[in-house]
Amino acid sequence: MNNIWQRLKRLPWQELSLVSLIATLTVAASEVMLILSLRNSFLILKPLNMLFSSPVFGVLIPIGVAVGMGALAVYLLEWWQKKWLLNNSSLWALVLCLFIGLLLKSLFPLLNLLVTASRASLISLAIGVFWKGRPYWRR
């Protein structure tokens, strides 16, 4: 049991939380831009309303955004840090940090258009992180 706590303590929590904050802010900024464009442009209001209210795309869009958010976080870690930082346990810690970021984002009532904190988004975050982080699984 002591070995698990030591491994958890050695994870780069600051870097992972910073990258998840950047990814969460990127999604929140895109939601704000989408809301502003919906308010200002009536040409895209009807097609986007139909897209978000359709049964298929209404489910697929939040899942796709969460997968993209996880892949973006791994891309940012690859770009920002060295390769030794990424391994299987740090990818799982990144999924946890990203989900905490989604939980904090869902506290704001205006920014829940594209993705919210749910089981589907947690699974989609894990898919995105491990899809992009496939080379780092065995480290």
XYZ file of N, CA and C in Angstrom:
417
model
N 0.818 -1.197 0.000
C 0.000 0.000 0.000
C 0.862 1.262 0.000
N 1.989 1.199 0.680
C 2.877 2.356 0.732
C 3.459 2.662 -0.646
N 3.683 1.629 -1.445
C 4.221 1.816 -2.785
C 3.253 2.608 -3.671
N 1.956 2.371 -3.521
C 0.964 3.100 -4.320
C 0.988 4.584 -3.973
N 1.068 4.899 -2.686
C 1.090 6.308 -2.284
C 2.359 6.994 -2.746
N 3.481 6.278 -2.727
C 4.728 6.866 -3.214
C 4.661 7.139 -4.710
N 4.053 6.223 -5.459
C 3.906 6.433 -6.904
C 2.971 7.597 -7.191
N 1.910 7.737 -6.396
C 0.997 8.872 -6.585
C 1.673 10.194 -6.254
N 2.525 10.193 -5.242
C 3.225 11.421 -4.871
C 4.230 11.847 -5.932
N 4.814 10.877 -6.648
C 5.841 11.197 -7.639
C 5.279 11.635 -8.984
N 3.970 11.582 -9.160
C 3.388 12.026 -10.426
C 3.523 13.546 -10.563
N 3.685 14.031 -11.769
C 3.850 15.486 -11.982
C 2.496 16.216 -11.940
N 1.940 16.368 -10.757
C 0.599 16.917 -10.616
C 0.514 18.366 -11.072
N 1.548 19.146 -10.861
C 1.493 20.558 -11.281
C 1.405 20.679 -12.792
N 2.214 19.935 -13.500
C 2.193 20.003 -14.959
C 0.874 19.466 -15.512
N 0.400 18.371 -14.925
C -0.855 17.790 -15.395
C -2.032 18.716 -15.132
N -2.049 19.353 -13.968
C -3.154 20.272 -13.685
C -3.081 21.523 -14.548
N -1.875 21.988 -14.852
C -1.745 23.148 -15.728
C -2.218 22.824 -17.142
N -1.848 21.665 -17.651
C -2.272 21.265 -18.993
C -3.785 21.050 -19.029
N -4.347 20.453 -17.981
C -5.801 20.275 -17.966
C -6.521 21.609 -17.833
N -5.936 22.555 -17.135
C -6.523 23.893 -17.063
C -6.522 24.559 -18.431
N -5.423 24.429 -19.172
C -5.350 25.017 -20.510
C -6.369 24.362 -21.440
N -6.489 23.041 -21.376
C -7.456 22.340 -22.233
C -8.890 22.714 -21.863
N -9.172 22.824 -20.574
C -10.521 23.207 -20.138
C -10.840 24.639 -20.544
N -9.855 25.529 -20.410
C -10.082 26.914 -20.831
C -10.258 27.017 -22.340
N -9.597 26.159 -23.098
C -9.775 26.156 -24.551
C -11.194 25.746 -24.914
N -11.708 24.717 -24.255
C -13.091 24.292 -24.510
C -14.069 25.369 -24.055
N -13.803 25.978 -22.905
C -14.693 27.038 -22.414
C -14.665 28.245 -23.354
N -13.500 28.590 -23.881
C -13.410 29.713 -24.818
C -14.154 29.407 -26.112
N -14.064 28.175 -26.575
C -14.813 27.829 -27.789
C -16.315 27.834 -27.527
N -16.729 27.465 -26.321
C -18.151 27.560 -25.982
C -18.617 29.007 -25.930
N -17.788 29.876 -25.369
C -18.150 31.303 -25.310
C -18.235 31.880 -26.717
N -17.277 31.529 -27.587
C -17.334 32.030 -28.966
C -18.553 31.487 -29.697
N -18.931 30.247 -29.431
C -20.121 29.680 -30.056
C -21.381 30.384 -29.562
N -21.450 30.668 -28.278
C -22.611 31.379 -27.725
C -22.690 32.790 -28.303
N -21.547 33.478 -28.388
C -21.556 34.830 -28.948
C -21.935 34.826 -30.425
N -21.471 33.844 -31.153
C -21.835 33.788 -32.573
C -23.304 33.426 -32.744
N -23.852 32.627 -31.845
C -25.284 32.329 -31.918
C -26.134 33.562 -31.625
N -25.659 34.394 -30.719
C -26.412 35.599 -30.388
C -26.318 36.671 -31.462
N -25.183 36.726 -32.143
C -24.958 37.810 -33.095
C -25.296 37.460 -34.533
N -25.279 36.204 -34.874
C -25.518 35.819 -36.255
C -26.734 34.898 -36.320
N -27.774 35.371 -36.945
C -28.992 34.581 -37.053
C -28.931 33.573 -38.201
N -27.907 33.703 -39.055
C -27.770 32.760 -40.162
C -27.380 31.363 -39.678
N -26.585 31.294 -38.627
C -26.163 29.985 -38.149
C -27.008 29.492 -36.977
N -27.942 30.313 -36.526
C -28.750 29.925 -35.374
C -29.624 28.710 -35.671
N -30.313 28.721 -36.786
C -31.219 27.626 -37.114
C -30.479 26.318 -37.401
N -29.400 26.326 -38.227
C -28.700 25.048 -38.445
C -28.058 24.475 -37.177
N -27.466 25.338 -36.355
C -26.864 24.829 -35.128
C -27.910 24.366 -34.128
N -29.041 25.031 -34.095
C -30.125 24.591 -33.222
C -30.637 23.217 -33.652
N -30.758 23.022 -34.963
C -31.176 21.710 -35.463
C -30.120 20.653 -35.172
N -28.846 21.042 -35.268
C -27.761 20.099 -35.026
C -27.709 19.664 -33.563
N -27.808 20.631 -32.651
C -27.741 20.301 -31.231
C -29.004 19.617 -30.717
N -30.134 19.840 -31.353
C -31.374 19.218 -30.880
C -31.661 17.879 -31.546
N -30.851 17.485 -32.534
C -31.076 16.179 -33.162
C -30.646 15.072 -32.198
N -31.326 13.929 -32.247
C -30.999 12.877 -31.283
C -29.608 12.270 -31.477
N -29.151 12.183 -32.713
C -27.847 11.557 -32.957
C -26.715 12.532 -32.658
N -26.757 13.700 -33.292
C -25.674 14.654 -33.115
C -25.697 15.318 -31.746
N -26.841 15.376 -31.112
C -26.913 15.914 -29.762
C -26.146 15.075 -28.760
N -25.969 13.792 -29.068
C -25.190 12.892 -28.216
C -23.737 12.839 -28.686
N -23.530 12.852 -29.989
C -22.179 12.691 -30.529
C -21.300 13.926 -30.348
N -21.876 15.104 -30.352
C -21.066 16.323 -30.227
C -20.376 16.411 -28.871
N -21.065 16.220 -27.727
C -20.331 16.252 -26.451
C -19.285 15.149 -26.321
N -19.571 13.972 -26.883
C -18.591 12.890 -26.831
C -17.366 13.251 -27.666
N -17.592 13.799 -28.850
C -16.479 14.201 -29.703
C -15.659 15.327 -29.111
N -16.321 16.267 -28.458
C -15.594 17.367 -27.825
C -14.737 16.849 -26.675
N -15.259 15.898 -25.893
C -14.484 15.341 -24.783
C -13.302 14.516 -25.291
N -13.486 13.766 -26.367
C -12.364 13.020 -26.962
C -11.311 13.996 -27.464
N -11.745 15.058 -28.118
C -10.805 16.072 -28.591
C -10.096 16.792 -27.464
N -10.798 17.003 -26.367
C -10.187 17.654 -25.210
C -9.091 16.773 -24.606
N -9.336 15.475 -24.522
C -8.307 14.566 -24.023
C -7.109 14.489 -24.943
N -7.356 14.436 -26.246
C -6.256 14.394 -27.205
C -5.471 15.713 -27.197
N -6.171 16.817 -27.032
C -5.497 18.115 -26.947
C -4.590 18.179 -25.725
N -5.038 17.634 -24.620
C -4.221 17.654 -23.408
C -2.942 16.837 -23.582
N -3.039 15.675 -24.217
C -1.835 14.869 -24.462
C -0.916 15.583 -25.441
N -1.485 16.218 -26.465
C -0.675 16.977 -27.416
C 0.061 18.119 -26.707
N -0.624 18.806 -25.800
C 0.025 19.887 -25.051
C 1.138 19.358 -24.159
N 0.924 18.186 -23.549
C 1.991 17.599 -22.738
C 3.185 17.194 -23.595
N 2.922 16.656 -24.769
C 4.024 16.299 -25.671
C 4.795 17.538 -26.107
N 4.084 18.591 -26.367
C 4.720 19.811 -26.848
C 5.471 20.535 -25.735
N 4.912 20.498 -24.533
C 5.437 21.312 -23.448
C 6.506 20.588 -22.644
N 6.341 19.317 -22.393
C 7.254 18.569 -21.540
C 8.076 17.582 -22.345
N 9.004 16.950 -21.658
C 9.817 15.919 -22.276
C 9.024 14.619 -22.364
N 9.535 13.684 -23.127
C 8.854 12.412 -23.340
C 8.788 11.567 -22.066
N 9.734 11.734 -21.145
C 9.769 10.880 -19.964
C 8.597 11.142 -19.037
N 7.931 12.240 -19.181
C 6.809 12.582 -18.313
C 5.600 11.698 -18.584
N 5.432 11.278 -19.800
C 4.238 10.535 -20.173
C 4.451 9.031 -20.017
N 3.629 8.430 -19.185
C 3.560 6.987 -19.059
C 2.115 6.632 -18.727
N 1.861 5.379 -18.463
C 0.496 4.928 -18.244
C -0.137 5.601 -17.028
N 0.600 5.701 -15.930
C 0.024 6.301 -14.727
C -0.176 7.810 -14.874
N 0.728 8.479 -15.596
C 0.525 9.921 -15.790
C -0.636 10.194 -16.741
N -0.909 9.271 -17.673
C -2.076 9.444 -18.540
C -3.368 9.291 -17.742
N -3.408 8.338 -16.810
C -4.595 8.205 -15.955
C -4.764 9.410 -15.044
N -3.644 9.936 -14.543
C -3.720 11.144 -13.720
C -4.192 12.330 -14.548
N -3.822 12.370 -15.819
C -4.291 13.435 -16.716
C -5.798 13.333 -16.930
N -6.321 12.113 -17.066
C -7.772 11.932 -17.195
C -8.467 12.457 -15.944
N -7.908 12.163 -14.775
C -8.496 12.661 -13.523
C -8.466 14.185 -13.469
N -7.343 14.788 -13.838
C -7.240 16.254 -13.828
C -8.206 16.891 -14.823
N -8.348 16.290 -15.991
C -9.280 16.824 -16.983
C -10.720 16.729 -16.501
N -11.064 15.634 -15.846
C -12.428 15.497 -15.348
C -12.696 16.475 -14.206
N -11.712 16.720 -13.371
C -11.872 17.743 -12.327
C -12.053 19.113 -12.966
N -11.323 19.372 -14.046
C -11.513 20.626 -14.776
C -12.913 20.739 -15.350
N -13.463 19.629 -15.859
C -14.847 19.655 -16.358
C -15.840 19.864 -15.229
N -15.567 19.276 -14.072
C -16.445 19.498 -12.919
C -16.454 20.976 -12.517
N -15.275 21.585 -12.507
C -15.199 23.006 -12.170
C -15.847 23.877 -13.236
N -15.707 23.478 -14.499
C -16.324 24.241 -15.589
C -17.837 24.156 -15.539
N -18.359 23.022 -15.114
C -19.812 22.878 -15.079
C -20.443 23.638 -13.911
N -19.643 24.228 -13.045
C -20.194 25.095 -12.008
C -20.697 26.423 -12.581
N -20.139 26.816 -13.725
C -20.572 28.040 -14.380
C -21.772 27.724 -15.272
N -22.891 28.390 -15.084
C -24.115 27.985 -15.797
C -24.119 28.316 -17.288
N -23.363 29.270 -17.731
C -23.423 29.667 -19.138
C -22.553 28.804 -20.048
N -21.617 28.058 -19.496
C -20.630 27.387 -20.321
C -20.870 25.889 -20.470
N -22.101 25.433 -20.442
C -22.378 24.008 -20.545
C -23.043 23.667 -21.868
N -22.526 24.188 -22.941
C -23.119 23.949 -24.251
C -22.520 22.728 -24.940
N -21.208 22.635 -24.994
C -20.568 21.556 -25.739
C -20.347 20.300 -24.917
N -19.830 20.437 -23.713
C -19.518 19.258 -22.900
C -19.735 19.591 -21.427
N -20.271 18.625 -20.700
C -20.471 18.760 -19.258
C -19.810 17.577 -18.564
N -19.759 17.628 -17.261
C -19.179 16.535 -16.494
C -20.218 15.424 -16.349
N -19.955 14.288 -16.974
C -20.846 13.140 -16.902
C -20.022 11.873 -17.090
N -20.684 10.735 -16.977
C -19.982 9.476 -17.204
C -19.494 9.364 -18.648
N -20.335 9.805 -19.560
C -19.957 9.742 -20.974
C -18.744 10.622 -21.258
N -18.686 11.789 -20.631
C -17.530 12.650 -20.858
C -16.280 12.079 -20.194
N -16.418 11.405 -19.057
C -15.261 10.772 -18.426
C -14.698 9.657 -19.307
N -15.576 8.842 -19.859
C -15.138 7.775 -20.761
C -14.538 8.371 -22.033
N -15.143 9.426 -22.543
C -14.630 10.063 -23.760
C -13.283 10.731 -23.522
N -13.098 11.334 -22.341
C -11.789 11.896 -22.008
C -10.720 10.810 -21.981
N -11.057 9.674 -21.370
C -10.095 8.567 -21.309
C -9.783 8.045 -22.710
N -10.798 7.958 -23.561
C -10.559 7.513 -24.944
C -9.644 8.500 -25.660
N -9.894 9.793 -25.519
C -9.057 10.791 -26.181
C -7.633 10.796 -25.667
N -7.467 10.680 -24.355
C -6.124 10.685 -23.774
C -5.344 9.453 -24.217
N -5.969 8.289 -24.146
C -5.241 7.074 -24.483
C -5.153 6.833 -25.987
N -5.998 7.466 -26.758
C -5.882 7.378 -28.212
C -4.657 8.164 -28.681
N -4.530 9.385 -28.191
C -3.373 10.197 -28.561
C -2.112 9.720 -27.842
N -2.265 9.192 -26.624
C -1.111 8.756 -25.846
C -0.759 7.296 -26.028
N -1.163 6.697 -27.126
C -0.884 5.282 -27.382
C 0.609 4.929 -27.303
N 1.534 5.759 -27.794
C 2.952 5.376 -27.684
C 3.471 5.319 -26.246
N 2.754 5.877 -25.296
C 3.243 5.964 -23.923
C 2.589 4.941 -22.993
N 1.820 4.010 -23.526
C 1.129 3.036 -22.684
C 2.089 2.143 -21.923
N 3.125 1.692 -22.547
C 4.002 0.668 -21.974
C 5.163 1.236 -21.170
N 5.229 2.514 -20.993
C 6.364 3.101 -20.257
C 6.142 3.023 -18.776
